PDB file of C-alpha atoms in Angstrom:
ATOM      1  CA  UNK A   1      39.520  49.099 -21.427  1.00 57.00           C
ATOM      2  CA  UNK A   2      38.044  45.676 -22.849  1.00 60.00           C
ATOM      3  CA  UNK A   3      34.732  46.451 -21.619  1.00 66.00           C
ATOM      4  CA  UNK A   4      34.691  49.777 -23.225  1.00 68.00           C
ATOM      5  CA  UNK A   5      35.668  48.621 -26.868  1.00 63.00           C
ATOM      6  CA  UNK A   6      32.920  45.858 -26.598  1.00 63.00           C
ATOM      7  CA  UNK A   7      30.341  48.443 -25.667  1.00 70.00           C
ATOM      8  CA  UNK A   8      31.677  50.754 -28.468  1.00 68.00           C
ATOM      9  CA  UNK A   9      31.440  47.708 -30.780  1.00 66.00           C
ATOM     10  CA  UNK A  10      27.816  46.939 -29.755  1.00 65.00           C
ATOM     11  CA  UNK A  11      26.631  50.579 -30.251  1.00 70.00           C
ATOM     12  CA  UNK A  12      28.459  50.982 -33.656  1.00 69.00           C
ATOM     13  CA  UNK A  13      27.705  47.828 -35.453  1.00 67.00           C
ATOM     14  CA  UNK A  14      24.579  47.046 -37.458  1.00 59.00           C
ATOM     15  CA  UNK A  15      25.118  43.442 -38.030  1.00 63.00           C
ATOM     16  CA  UNK A  16      27.751  41.181 -39.507  1.00 63.00           C
ATOM     17  CA  UNK A  17      27.361  38.621 -42.442  1.00 65.00           C
ATOM     18  CA  UNK A  18      29.490  35.696 -43.097  1.00 63.00           C
ATOM     19  CA  UNK A  19      30.211  36.104 -46.501  1.00 82.00           C
ATOM     20  CA  UNK A  20      32.799  37.867 -48.603  1.00 91.00           C
ATOM     21  CA  UNK A  21      33.329  37.275 -52.214  1.00 92.00           C
ATOM     22  CA  UNK A  22      36.347  35.258 -53.194  1.00 92.00           C
ATOM     23  CA  UNK A  23      37.333  38.102 -55.593  1.00 91.00           C
ATOM     24  CA  UNK A  24      37.025  40.691 -52.684  1.00 90.00           C
ATOM     25  CA  UNK A  25      39.886  38.779 -50.798  1.00 88.00           C
ATOM     26  CA  UNK A  26      42.666  41.085 -49.962  1.00 85.00           C
ATOM     27  CA  UNK A  27      46.123  39.640 -50.869  1.00 81.00           C
ATOM     28  CA  UNK A  28      47.272  39.558 -47.188  1.00 85.00           C
ATOM     29  CA  UNK A  29      44.695  37.403 -46.281  1.00 90.00           C
ATOM     30  CA  UNK A  30      45.351  34.939 -48.991  1.00 87.00           C
ATOM     31  CA  UNK A  31      48.656  34.637 -47.799  1.00 86.00           C
ATOM     32  CA  UNK A  32      47.456  34.006 -44.129  1.00 89.00           C
ATOM     33  CA  UNK A  33      45.075  31.503 -45.299  1.00 90.00           C
ATOM     34  CA  UNK A  34      47.730  29.694 -47.055  1.00 87.00           C
ATOM     35  CA  UNK A  35      49.875  29.940 -44.017  1.00 88.00           C
ATOM     36  CA  UNK A  36      46.948  28.405 -41.909  1.00 89.00           C
ATOM     37  CA  UNK A  37      46.522  25.626 -44.440  1.00 86.00           C
ATOM     38  CA  UNK A  38      50.090  24.646 -44.593  1.00 85.00           C
ATOM     39  CA  UNK A  39      50.615  24.655 -40.814  1.00 85.00           C
ATOM     40  CA  UNK A  40      47.316  22.512 -40.392  1.00 80.00           C
ATOM     41  CA  UNK A  41      48.122  20.105 -43.277  1.00 76.00           C
ATOM     42  CA  UNK A  42      51.553  19.371 -41.952  1.00 79.00           C
ATOM     43  CA  UNK A  43      50.355  19.752 -38.169  1.00 75.00           C
ATOM     44  CA  UNK A  44      53.746  21.239 -37.369  1.00 82.00           C
ATOM     45  CA  UNK A  45      53.714  22.998 -33.996  1.00 81.00           C
ATOM     46  CA  UNK A  46      55.107  26.544 -34.279  1.00 83.00           C
ATOM     47  CA  UNK A  47      55.886  28.910 -31.537  1.00 84.00           C
ATOM     48  CA  UNK A  48      53.795  32.165 -31.233  1.00 81.00           C
ATOM     49  CA  UNK A  49      56.659  34.167 -31.916  1.00 82.00           C
ATOM     50  CA  UNK A  50      57.126  32.461 -35.458  1.00 85.00           C
ATOM     51  CA  UNK A  51      53.379  33.121 -36.298  1.00 84.00           C
ATOM     52  CA  UNK A  52      53.430  36.721 -35.316  1.00 82.00           C
ATOM     53  CA  UNK A  53      56.465  37.263 -37.357  1.00 84.00           C
ATOM     54  CA  UNK A  54      54.721  35.569 -40.314  1.00 84.00           C
ATOM     55  CA  UNK A  55      51.590  37.400 -39.887  1.00 83.00           C
ATOM     56  CA  UNK A  56      53.365  40.615 -39.602  1.00 80.00           C
ATOM     57  CA  UNK A  57      55.023  39.952 -42.952  1.00 80.00           C
ATOM     58  CA  UNK A  58      51.537  39.744 -44.440  1.00 77.00           C
ATOM     59  CA  UNK A  59      49.837  42.641 -43.334  1.00 76.00           C
ATOM     60  CA  UNK A  60      50.084  45.589 -40.650  1.00 71.00           C
ATOM     61  CA  UNK A  61      46.446  45.382 -39.944  1.00 79.00           C
ATOM     62  CA  UNK A  62      46.543  42.329 -37.551  1.00 82.00           C
ATOM     63  CA  UNK A  63      45.500  41.432 -34.090  1.00 83.00           C
ATOM     64  CA  UNK A  64      47.229  38.734 -32.260  1.00 81.00           C
ATOM     65  CA  UNK A  65      45.152  37.185 -29.480  1.00 80.00           C
ATOM     66  CA  UNK A  66      46.830  34.928 -26.921  1.00 74.00           C
ATOM     67  CA  UNK A  67      45.098  32.182 -25.590  1.00 68.00           C
ATOM     68  CA  UNK A  68      47.586  31.254 -22.950  1.00 61.00           C
ATOM     69  CA  UNK A  69      45.803  33.270 -20.099  1.00 54.00           C
ATOM     70  CA  UNK A  70      42.402  31.807 -19.887  1.00 48.00           C
ATOM     71  CA  UNK A  71      39.377  30.365 -21.796  1.00 49.00           C
ATOM     72  CA  UNK A  72      38.820  33.412 -23.665  1.00 54.00           C
ATOM     73  CA  UNK A  73      42.388  34.538 -23.608  1.00 58.00           C
ATOM     74  CA  UNK A  74      44.043  37.834 -23.368  1.00 69.00           C
ATOM     75  CA  UNK A  75      43.954  40.119 -26.230  1.00 74.00           C
ATOM     76  CA  UNK A  76      47.103  41.895 -27.748  1.00 77.00           C
ATOM     77  CA  UNK A  77      46.562  44.385 -30.348  1.00 76.00           C
ATOM     78  CA  UNK A  78      49.504  44.181 -32.834  1.00 75.00           C
ATOM     79  CA  UNK A  79      49.809  46.516 -35.900  1.00 71.00           C
ATOM     80  CA  UNK A  80      50.087  50.261 -35.738  1.00 67.00           C
ATOM     81  CA  UNK A  81      47.365  50.951 -38.275  1.00 70.00           C
ATOM     82  CA  UNK A  82      44.651  49.673 -36.274  1.00 76.00           C
ATOM     83  CA  UNK A  83      41.813  51.872 -35.450  1.00 79.00           C
ATOM     84  CA  UNK A  84      39.380  51.765 -32.467  1.00 79.00           C
ATOM     85  CA  UNK A  85      36.638  50.183 -34.538  1.00 80.00           C
ATOM     86  CA  UNK A  86      38.805  47.412 -35.706  1.00 82.00           C
ATOM     87  CA  UNK A  87      39.977  46.633 -32.062  1.00 80.00           C
ATOM     88  CA  UNK A  88      36.337  46.742 -30.971  1.00 81.00           C
ATOM     89  CA  UNK A  89      35.510  44.147 -33.750  1.00 82.00           C
ATOM     90  CA  UNK A  90      38.364  42.077 -32.792  1.00 82.00           C
ATOM     91  CA  UNK A  91      37.117  42.132 -29.145  1.00 79.00           C
ATOM     92  CA  UNK A  92      33.796  41.079 -30.339  1.00 79.00           C
ATOM     93  CA  UNK A  93      35.071  38.188 -32.332  1.00 82.00           C
ATOM     94  CA  UNK A  94      37.178  37.092 -29.565  1.00 79.00           C
ATOM     95  CA  UNK A  95      34.190  37.054 -27.275  1.00 76.00           C
ATOM     96  CA  UNK A  96      32.323  34.989 -29.982  1.00 77.00           C
ATOM     97  CA  UNK A  97      35.117  32.550 -29.833  1.00 77.00           C
ATOM     98  CA  UNK A  98      37.457  31.611 -32.935  1.00 80.00           C
ATOM     99  CA  UNK A  99      37.603  27.859 -33.850  1.00 75.00           C
ATOM    100  CA  UNK A 100      37.878  25.655 -36.769  1.00 80.00           C
ATOM    101  CA  UNK A 101      38.188  27.151 -40.222  1.00 87.00           C
ATOM    102  CA  UNK A 102      39.244  30.598 -41.062  1.00 91.00           C
ATOM    103  CA  UNK A 103      36.127  32.662 -41.115  1.00 91.00           C
ATOM    104  CA  UNK A 104      35.649  35.930 -43.264  1.00 92.00           C
ATOM    105  CA  UNK A 105      33.179  38.385 -42.461  1.00 90.00           C
ATOM    106  CA  UNK A 106      31.984  41.662 -43.416  1.00 88.00           C
ATOM    107  CA  UNK A 107      30.939  43.919 -40.466  1.00 85.00           C
ATOM    108  CA  UNK A 108      28.463  46.603 -41.361  1.00 83.00           C
ATOM    109  CA  UNK A 109      28.800  49.842 -39.163  1.00 81.00           C
ATOM    110  CA  UNK A 110      25.855  52.264 -38.485  1.00 79.00           C
ATOM    111  CA  UNK A 111      28.105  55.125 -40.141  1.00 79.00           C
ATOM    112  CA  UNK A 112      27.520  53.123 -43.441  1.00 79.00           C
ATOM    113  CA  UNK A 113      31.138  51.795 -43.859  1.00 82.00           C
ATOM    114  CA  UNK A 114      31.915  48.040 -44.154  1.00 84.00           C
ATOM    115  CA  UNK A 115      35.034  46.600 -42.089  1.00 86.00           C
ATOM    116  CA  UNK A 116      36.061  43.093 -43.587  1.00 89.00           C
ATOM    117  CA  UNK A 117      37.541  40.865 -40.942  1.00 90.00           C
ATOM    118  CA  UNK A 118      39.199  37.460 -41.136  1.00 92.00           C
ATOM    119  CA  UNK A 119      39.593  35.266 -38.056  1.00 91.00           C
ATOM    120  CA  UNK A 120      42.196  32.410 -38.042  1.00 90.00           C
ATOM    121  CA  UNK A 121      42.594  29.840 -35.274  1.00 88.00           C
ATOM    122  CA  UNK A 122      46.138  28.628 -34.552  1.00 86.00           C
ATOM    123  CA  UNK A 123      45.401  27.436 -31.049  1.00 81.00           C
ATOM    124  CA  UNK A 124      45.634  23.803 -31.819  1.00 80.00           C
ATOM    125  CA  UNK A 125      49.431  24.184 -33.000  1.00 82.00           C
ATOM    126  CA  UNK A 126      50.404  27.280 -30.987  1.00 81.00           C
ATOM    127  CA  UNK A 127      48.723  29.378 -28.263  1.00 79.00           C
ATOM    128  CA  UNK A 128      47.249  32.175 -30.443  1.00 83.00           C
ATOM    129  CA  UNK A 129      44.498  33.215 -32.614  1.00 86.00           C
ATOM    130  CA  UNK A 130      44.599  35.972 -35.004  1.00 88.00           C
ATOM    131  CA  UNK A 131      42.172  38.600 -36.659  1.00 89.00           C
ATOM    132  CA  UNK A 132      43.200  40.254 -39.635  1.00 89.00           C
ATOM    133  CA  UNK A 133      41.394  43.266 -41.302  1.00 87.00           C
ATOM    134  CA  UNK A 134      41.153  44.102 -45.054  1.00 76.00           C
ATOM    135  CA  UNK A 135      43.342  46.965 -46.405  1.00 62.00           C
TER     136      UNK A 135
ATOM    137  CA  UNK B   1      46.976   6.387 -73.138  1.00 46.00           C
ATOM    138  CA  UNK B   2      48.464   9.366 -74.832  1.00 48.00           C
ATOM    139  CA  UNK B   3      46.014   8.672 -77.880  1.00 59.00           C
ATOM    140  CA  UNK B   4      42.810   9.528 -75.725  1.00 81.00           C
ATOM    141  CA  UNK B   5      43.736  13.241 -75.206  1.00 85.00           C
ATOM    142  CA  UNK B   6      41.158  15.404 -76.680  1.00 90.00           C
ATOM    143  CA  UNK B   7      43.339  18.505 -77.023  1.00 91.00           C
ATOM    144  CA  UNK B   8      46.959  19.338 -77.122  1.00 90.00           C
ATOM    145  CA  UNK B   9      49.045  22.342 -77.095  1.00 91.00           C
ATOM    146  CA  UNK B  10      52.876  22.338 -77.604  1.00 88.00           C
ATOM    147  CA  UNK B  11      56.071  23.681 -78.743  1.00 86.00           C
ATOM    148  CA  UNK B  12      59.689  22.770 -78.219  1.00 86.00           C
ATOM    149  CA  UNK B  13      59.771  23.580 -74.497  1.00 85.00           C
ATOM    150  CA  UNK B  14      56.961  20.985 -73.753  1.00 87.00           C
ATOM    151  CA  UNK B  15      53.363  19.843 -74.033  1.00 88.00           C
ATOM    152  CA  UNK B  16      50.082  20.460 -72.508  1.00 88.00           C
ATOM    153  CA  UNK B  17      47.282  17.641 -73.016  1.00 90.00           C
ATOM    154  CA  UNK B  18      43.574  17.704 -71.941  1.00 91.00           C
ATOM    155  CA  UNK B  19      41.256  14.802 -71.682  1.00 89.00           C
ATOM    156  CA  UNK B  20      37.583  15.877 -71.287  1.00 92.00           C
ATOM    157  CA  UNK B  21      36.180  13.606 -68.468  1.00 89.00           C
ATOM    158  CA  UNK B  22      32.490  14.558 -69.011  1.00 86.00           C
ATOM    159  CA  UNK B  23      31.300  14.111 -65.351  1.00 82.00           C
ATOM    160  CA  UNK B  24      33.428  10.936 -64.874  1.00 87.00           C
ATOM    161  CA  UNK B  25      34.276  11.923 -61.207  1.00 89.00           C
ATOM    162  CA  UNK B  26      36.017   9.173 -59.110  1.00 87.00           C
ATOM    163  CA  UNK B  27      34.697   9.314 -55.419  1.00 88.00           C
ATOM    164  CA  UNK B  28      37.551   9.546 -53.069  1.00 84.00           C
ATOM    165  CA  UNK B  29      39.914  11.129 -55.519  1.00 86.00           C
ATOM    166  CA  UNK B  30      37.621  13.976 -56.719  1.00 90.00           C
ATOM    167  CA  UNK B  31      35.715  14.727 -53.372  1.00 91.00           C
ATOM    168  CA  UNK B  32      36.534  18.371 -53.009  1.00 92.00           C
ATOM    169  CA  UNK B  33      35.390  19.138 -56.697  1.00 94.00           C
ATOM    170  CA  UNK B  34      32.191  16.867 -56.300  1.00 94.00           C
ATOM    171  CA  UNK B  35      31.309  19.201 -53.314  1.00 93.00           C
ATOM    172  CA  UNK B  36      32.243  22.245 -55.111  1.00 94.00           C
ATOM    173  CA  UNK B  37      29.758  20.975 -57.845  1.00 93.00           C
ATOM    174  CA  UNK B  38      26.868  20.095 -55.536  1.00 91.00           C
ATOM    175  CA  UNK B  39      27.224  23.615 -53.961  1.00 90.00           C
ATOM    176  CA  UNK B  40      27.169  25.224 -57.284  1.00 90.00           C
ATOM    177  CA  UNK B  41      23.990  23.172 -58.051  1.00 85.00           C
ATOM    178  CA  UNK B  42      22.285  24.584 -54.910  1.00 81.00           C
ATOM    179  CA  UNK B  43      22.219  28.199 -56.010  1.00 74.00           C
ATOM    180  CA  UNK B  44      18.436  28.475 -57.287  1.00 59.00           C
ATOM    181  CA  UNK B  45      18.720  31.361 -59.922  1.00 59.00           C
ATOM    182  CA  UNK B  46      17.015  31.626 -63.043  1.00 63.00           C
ATOM    183  CA  UNK B  47      20.455  31.335 -64.882  1.00 71.00           C
ATOM    184  CA  UNK B  48      24.009  31.031 -63.217  1.00 87.00           C
ATOM    185  CA  UNK B  49      25.463  31.970 -59.858  1.00 91.00           C
ATOM    186  CA  UNK B  50      27.211  35.397 -59.790  1.00 92.00           C
ATOM    187  CA  UNK B  51      30.859  35.733 -59.093  1.00 93.00           C
ATOM    188  CA  UNK B  52      29.883  37.350 -55.767  1.00 91.00           C
ATOM    189  CA  UNK B  53      28.182  34.133 -54.566  1.00 91.00           C
ATOM    190  CA  UNK B  54      31.337  32.299 -54.363  1.00 93.00           C
ATOM    191  CA  UNK B  55      32.694  33.354 -51.083  1.00 93.00           C
ATOM    192  CA  UNK B  56      36.061  32.965 -49.174  1.00 93.00           C
ATOM    193  CA  UNK B  57      34.479  30.575 -46.604  1.00 92.00           C
ATOM    194  CA  UNK B  58      33.006  28.188 -48.945  1.00 92.00           C
ATOM    195  CA  UNK B  59      36.338  27.658 -50.838  1.00 93.00           C
ATOM    196  CA  UNK B  60      38.191  27.414 -47.753  1.00 92.00           C
ATOM    197  CA  UNK B  61      35.903  24.911 -46.264  1.00 90.00           C
ATOM    198  CA  UNK B  62      36.141  22.810 -49.153  1.00 91.00           C
ATOM    199  CA  UNK B  63      39.916  22.862 -49.044  1.00 89.00           C
ATOM    200  CA  UNK B  64      40.260  24.597 -52.406  1.00 92.00           C
ATOM    201  CA  UNK B  65      41.387  27.878 -51.584  1.00 89.00           C
ATOM    202  CA  UNK B  66      44.883  27.431 -52.862  1.00 86.00           C
ATOM    203  CA  UNK B  67      43.718  25.612 -55.799  1.00 91.00           C
ATOM    204  CA  UNK B  68      41.210  27.857 -57.321  1.00 94.00           C
ATOM    205  CA  UNK B  69      41.147  30.456 -60.180  1.00 94.00           C
ATOM    206  CA  UNK B  70      38.458  33.429 -60.889  1.00 96.00           C
ATOM    207  CA  UNK B  71      38.697  34.287 -64.485  1.00 97.00           C
ATOM    208  CA  UNK B  72      36.860  37.459 -65.924  1.00 97.00           C
ATOM    209  CA  UNK B  73      35.885  36.174 -69.385  1.00 96.00           C
ATOM    210  CA  UNK B  74      33.722  39.112 -70.417  1.00 95.00           C
ATOM    211  CA  UNK B  75      36.084  40.139 -73.009  1.00 95.00           C
ATOM    212  CA  UNK B  76      35.419  39.066 -76.697  1.00 94.00           C
ATOM    213  CA  UNK B  77      39.016  37.814 -77.061  1.00 96.00           C
ATOM    214  CA  UNK B  78      40.020  34.874 -74.980  1.00 96.00           C
ATOM    215  CA  UNK B  79      43.658  36.250 -74.927  1.00 96.00           C
ATOM    216  CA  UNK B  80      42.115  39.039 -72.789  1.00 96.00           C
ATOM    217  CA  UNK B  81      40.812  37.029 -70.527  1.00 97.00           C
ATOM    218  CA  UNK B  82      41.931  38.267 -66.858  1.00 96.00           C
ATOM    219  CA  UNK B  83      42.663  36.183 -63.951  1.00 95.00           C
ATOM    220  CA  UNK B  84      40.792  38.090 -60.947  1.00 94.00           C
ATOM    221  CA  UNK B  85      41.878  35.408 -58.501  1.00 93.00           C
ATOM    222  CA  UNK B  86      44.879  33.341 -59.116  1.00 90.00           C
ATOM    223  CA  UNK B  87      45.725  29.984 -57.412  1.00 87.00           C
ATOM    224  CA  UNK B  88      48.399  30.222 -54.713  1.00 78.00           C
ATOM    225  CA  UNK B  89      49.658  27.019 -55.832  1.00 78.00           C
ATOM    226  CA  UNK B  90      50.502  27.748 -59.364  1.00 75.00           C
ATOM    227  CA  UNK B  91      53.139  30.380 -60.628  1.00 68.00           C
ATOM    228  CA  UNK B  92      53.501  30.967 -64.271  1.00 69.00           C
ATOM    229  CA  UNK B  93      55.466  34.421 -64.346  1.00 59.00           C
ATOM    230  CA  UNK B  94      58.818  33.590 -63.290  1.00 64.00           C
ATOM    231  CA  UNK B  95      57.704  32.541 -59.743  1.00 65.00           C
ATOM    232  CA  UNK B  96      55.138  35.370 -59.359  1.00 72.00           C
ATOM    233  CA  UNK B  97      51.476  35.497 -59.087  1.00 76.00           C
ATOM    234  CA  UNK B  98      49.234  35.817 -62.180  1.00 85.00           C
ATOM    235  CA  UNK B  99      46.672  37.721 -60.353  1.00 88.00           C
ATOM    236  CA  UNK B 100      45.284  40.765 -62.434  1.00 90.00           C
ATOM    237  CA  UNK B 101      47.020  39.400 -65.593  1.00 92.00           C
ATOM    238  CA  UNK B 102      45.679  38.339 -69.016  1.00 95.00           C
ATOM    239  CA  UNK B 103      46.109  35.011 -70.589  1.00 94.00           C
ATOM    240  CA  UNK B 104      48.085  36.903 -73.311  1.00 94.00           C
ATOM    241  CA  UNK B 105      50.928  37.674 -70.781  1.00 91.00           C
ATOM    242  CA  UNK B 106      51.545  33.989 -70.126  1.00 88.00           C
ATOM    243  CA  UNK B 107      55.151  33.349 -70.832  1.00 85.00           C
ATOM    244  CA  UNK B 108      54.885  30.090 -72.302  1.00 86.00           C
ATOM    245  CA  UNK B 109      52.990  30.253 -75.759  1.00 89.00           C
ATOM    246  CA  UNK B 110      51.743  26.633 -75.152  1.00 89.00           C
ATOM    247  CA  UNK B 111      50.054  27.813 -72.146  1.00 89.00           C
ATOM    248  CA  UNK B 112      48.600  31.016 -73.855  1.00 92.00           C
ATOM    249  CA  UNK B 113      47.176  28.711 -76.394  1.00 93.00           C
ATOM    250  CA  UNK B 114      45.815  26.434 -73.911  1.00 93.00           C
ATOM    251  CA  UNK B 115      44.018  29.020 -71.712  1.00 93.00           C
ATOM    252  CA  UNK B 116      42.571  30.828 -74.690  1.00 95.00           C
ATOM    253  CA  UNK B 117      41.141  27.879 -76.116  1.00 95.00           C
ATOM    254  CA  UNK B 118      40.015  25.840 -73.021  1.00 94.00           C
ATOM    255  CA  UNK B 119      38.674  28.848 -71.365  1.00 96.00           C
ATOM    256  CA  UNK B 120      36.705  30.024 -74.446  1.00 96.00           C
ATOM    257  CA  UNK B 121      35.486  26.680 -74.762  1.00 95.00           C
ATOM    258  CA  UNK B 122      34.037  26.570 -71.326  1.00 95.00           C
ATOM    259  CA  UNK B 123      32.468  29.880 -71.776  1.00 96.00           C
ATOM    260  CA  UNK B 124      30.731  28.966 -74.893  1.00 95.00           C
ATOM    261  CA  UNK B 125      29.415  25.555 -73.430  1.00 93.00           C
ATOM    262  CA  UNK B 126      27.964  27.688 -70.341  1.00 92.00           C
ATOM    263  CA  UNK B 127      28.020  24.423 -68.401  1.00 91.00           C
ATOM    264  CA  UNK B 128      30.111  22.625 -65.737  1.00 93.00           C
ATOM    265  CA  UNK B 129      33.308  21.193 -67.451  1.00 93.00           C
ATOM    266  CA  UNK B 130      35.474  18.364 -65.870  1.00 94.00           C
ATOM    267  CA  UNK B 131      38.891  17.510 -67.353  1.00 93.00           C
ATOM    268  CA  UNK B 132      41.989  15.764 -66.801  1.00 92.00           C
ATOM    269  CA  UNK B 133      45.104  18.040 -67.564  1.00 91.00           C
ATOM    270  CA  UNK B 134      48.545  16.646 -67.976  1.00 89.00           C
ATOM    271  CA  UNK B 135      51.722  18.881 -68.987  1.00 85.00           C
ATOM    272  CA  UNK B 136      55.416  18.598 -69.111  1.00 85.00           C
ATOM    273  CA  UNK B 137      57.494  21.789 -69.224  1.00 80.00           C
ATOM    274  CA  UNK B 138      61.074  21.770 -69.382  1.00 79.00           C
ATOM    275  CA  UNK B 139      61.237  18.282 -68.112  1.00 79.00           C
ATOM    276  CA  UNK B 140      58.850  18.900 -65.172  1.00 80.00           C
ATOM    277  CA  UNK B 141      55.603  16.877 -65.314  1.00 83.00           C
ATOM    278  CA  UNK B 142      52.343  17.868 -63.642  1.00 85.00           C
ATOM    279  CA  UNK B 143      48.997  16.342 -63.760  1.00 89.00           C
ATOM    280  CA  UNK B 144      45.692  17.554 -62.317  1.00 90.00           C
ATOM    281  CA  UNK B 145      41.966  17.311 -62.631  1.00 93.00           C
ATOM    282  CA  UNK B 146      40.098  20.437 -63.234  1.00 94.00           C
ATOM    283  CA  UNK B 147      36.712  21.605 -62.817  1.00 96.00           C
ATOM    284  CA  UNK B 148      35.363  24.792 -64.486  1.00 96.00           C
ATOM    285  CA  UNK B 149      32.102  26.339 -63.573  1.00 95.00           C
ATOM    286  CA  UNK B 150      30.516  29.113 -65.537  1.00 95.00           C
ATOM    287  CA  UNK B 151      29.238  32.349 -63.587  1.00 95.00           C
ATOM    288  CA  UNK B 152      27.278  35.161 -64.658  1.00 93.00           C
ATOM    289  CA  UNK B 153      26.704  38.867 -63.655  1.00 90.00           C
ATOM    290  CA  UNK B 154      23.464  39.102 -64.970  1.00 87.00           C
ATOM    291  CA  UNK B 155      22.226  35.518 -64.850  1.00 81.00           C
ATOM    292  CA  UNK B 156      22.277  34.895 -68.513  1.00 83.00           C
ATOM    293  CA  UNK B 157      25.586  35.561 -70.176  1.00 91.00           C
ATOM    294  CA  UNK B 158      28.630  33.764 -68.914  1.00 95.00           C
ATOM    295  CA  UNK B 159      31.152  36.547 -67.453  1.00 96.00           C
ATOM    296  CA  UNK B 160      33.469  34.498 -65.034  1.00 97.00           C
ATOM    297  CA  UNK B 161      34.835  31.024 -64.719  1.00 97.00           C
ATOM    298  CA  UNK B 162      35.713  29.527 -61.613  1.00 97.00           C
ATOM    299  CA  UNK B 163      38.357  27.106 -62.049  1.00 97.00           C
ATOM    300  CA  UNK B 164      39.168  24.542 -59.339  1.00 96.00           C
ATOM    301  CA  UNK B 165      41.764  21.830 -59.691  1.00 93.00           C
ATOM    302  CA  UNK B 166      43.067  18.894 -57.624  1.00 89.00           C
ATOM    303  CA  UNK B 167      46.181  17.153 -58.135  1.00 80.00           C
ATOM    304  CA  UNK B 168      46.370  13.642 -59.114  1.00 64.00           C
ATOM    305  CA  UNK B 169      48.082  11.317 -57.134  1.00 53.00           C
ATOM    306  CA  UNK B 170      50.868  11.130 -59.692  1.00 46.00           C
ATOM    307  CA  UNK B 171      54.329  11.440 -58.588  1.00 45.00           C
ATOM    308  CA  UNK B 172      55.734  14.579 -59.945  1.00 45.00           C
ATOM    309  CA  UNK B 173      59.286  13.454 -60.816  1.00 44.00           C
ATOM    310  CA  UNK B 174      61.188  16.089 -62.840  1.00 45.00           C
ATOM    311  CA  UNK B 175      64.119  13.697 -63.724  1.00 46.00           C
ATOM    312  CA  UNK B 176      65.746  10.726 -62.614  1.00 47.00           C
ATOM    313  CA  UNK B 177      67.645  10.978 -59.574  1.00 47.00           C
ATOM    314  CA  UNK B 178      70.890  10.037 -61.354  1.00 45.00           C
ATOM    315  CA  UNK B 179      70.317  13.048 -63.587  1.00 48.00           C
ATOM    316  CA  UNK B 180      69.588  15.249 -60.532  1.00 47.00           C
ATOM    317  CA  UNK B 181      72.952  14.234 -58.995  1.00 48.00           C
ATOM    318  CA  UNK B 182      74.849  14.922 -62.213  1.00 43.00           C
TER     319      UNK B 182
END
């Protein structure tokens, strides 16, 4: 299944940019970045369940990626509004690796649509990384 | 110290005071704002950067994501300036976010006067503005250093203001402990 979504992403994506204007940030992203900042500034370890529940409050368009199983981790899609393209993009982001600061990018599709995505690494304080999509 | 403030806005609930620092950054204390100003200076436009040039990633990496406003100041009346992005750390509307709201909607009259005057002044100057702001409201005291950067949709006229701030290391003590316990 994973290979299929990655192939789907490869065929569907034109390119990705690393820039999304501050004025275009969805509200859910802001709250997620605040959560990330608070946890990293205080360096308080939190359980994956805590983070999942907090992120679930922020947006339905989230992907929770578990890093427990291996170097690239297993991927768990969370959020019932996710479509195949969002799952494919999440897989592509995981394959690149999520680390360091939150990274907001706009993925351009061959169909002409854009999909904004935000990746957040919580792996230092918990065992998960998270990808959020704009609403 | 109070005599050195350049602008004051107040009423019975409290007072807002502003001291214009005219580029007097302090290395160490103002590092985040210095880096933001340096990035701002790297845009090689004929005029000013556009609001779209200021990205989420830049602001997050500077550690200013929760301390930044983006104000649409294209309206002629300063009271109609609108907060497109409002800092996640500042709550002025009964604890709610002020995002999408206009300066005229601020509940505290002194804050309305302050916003209208200071942001109109920054728009008119069309240059980076660095100030120290100190206010007390209902016994709560807050102090911060504020950098305002003008942005322009067309590269000529100022249409937006990016306002970033860093809290001074001034202890915020609403009232003496004895009074808190009473």
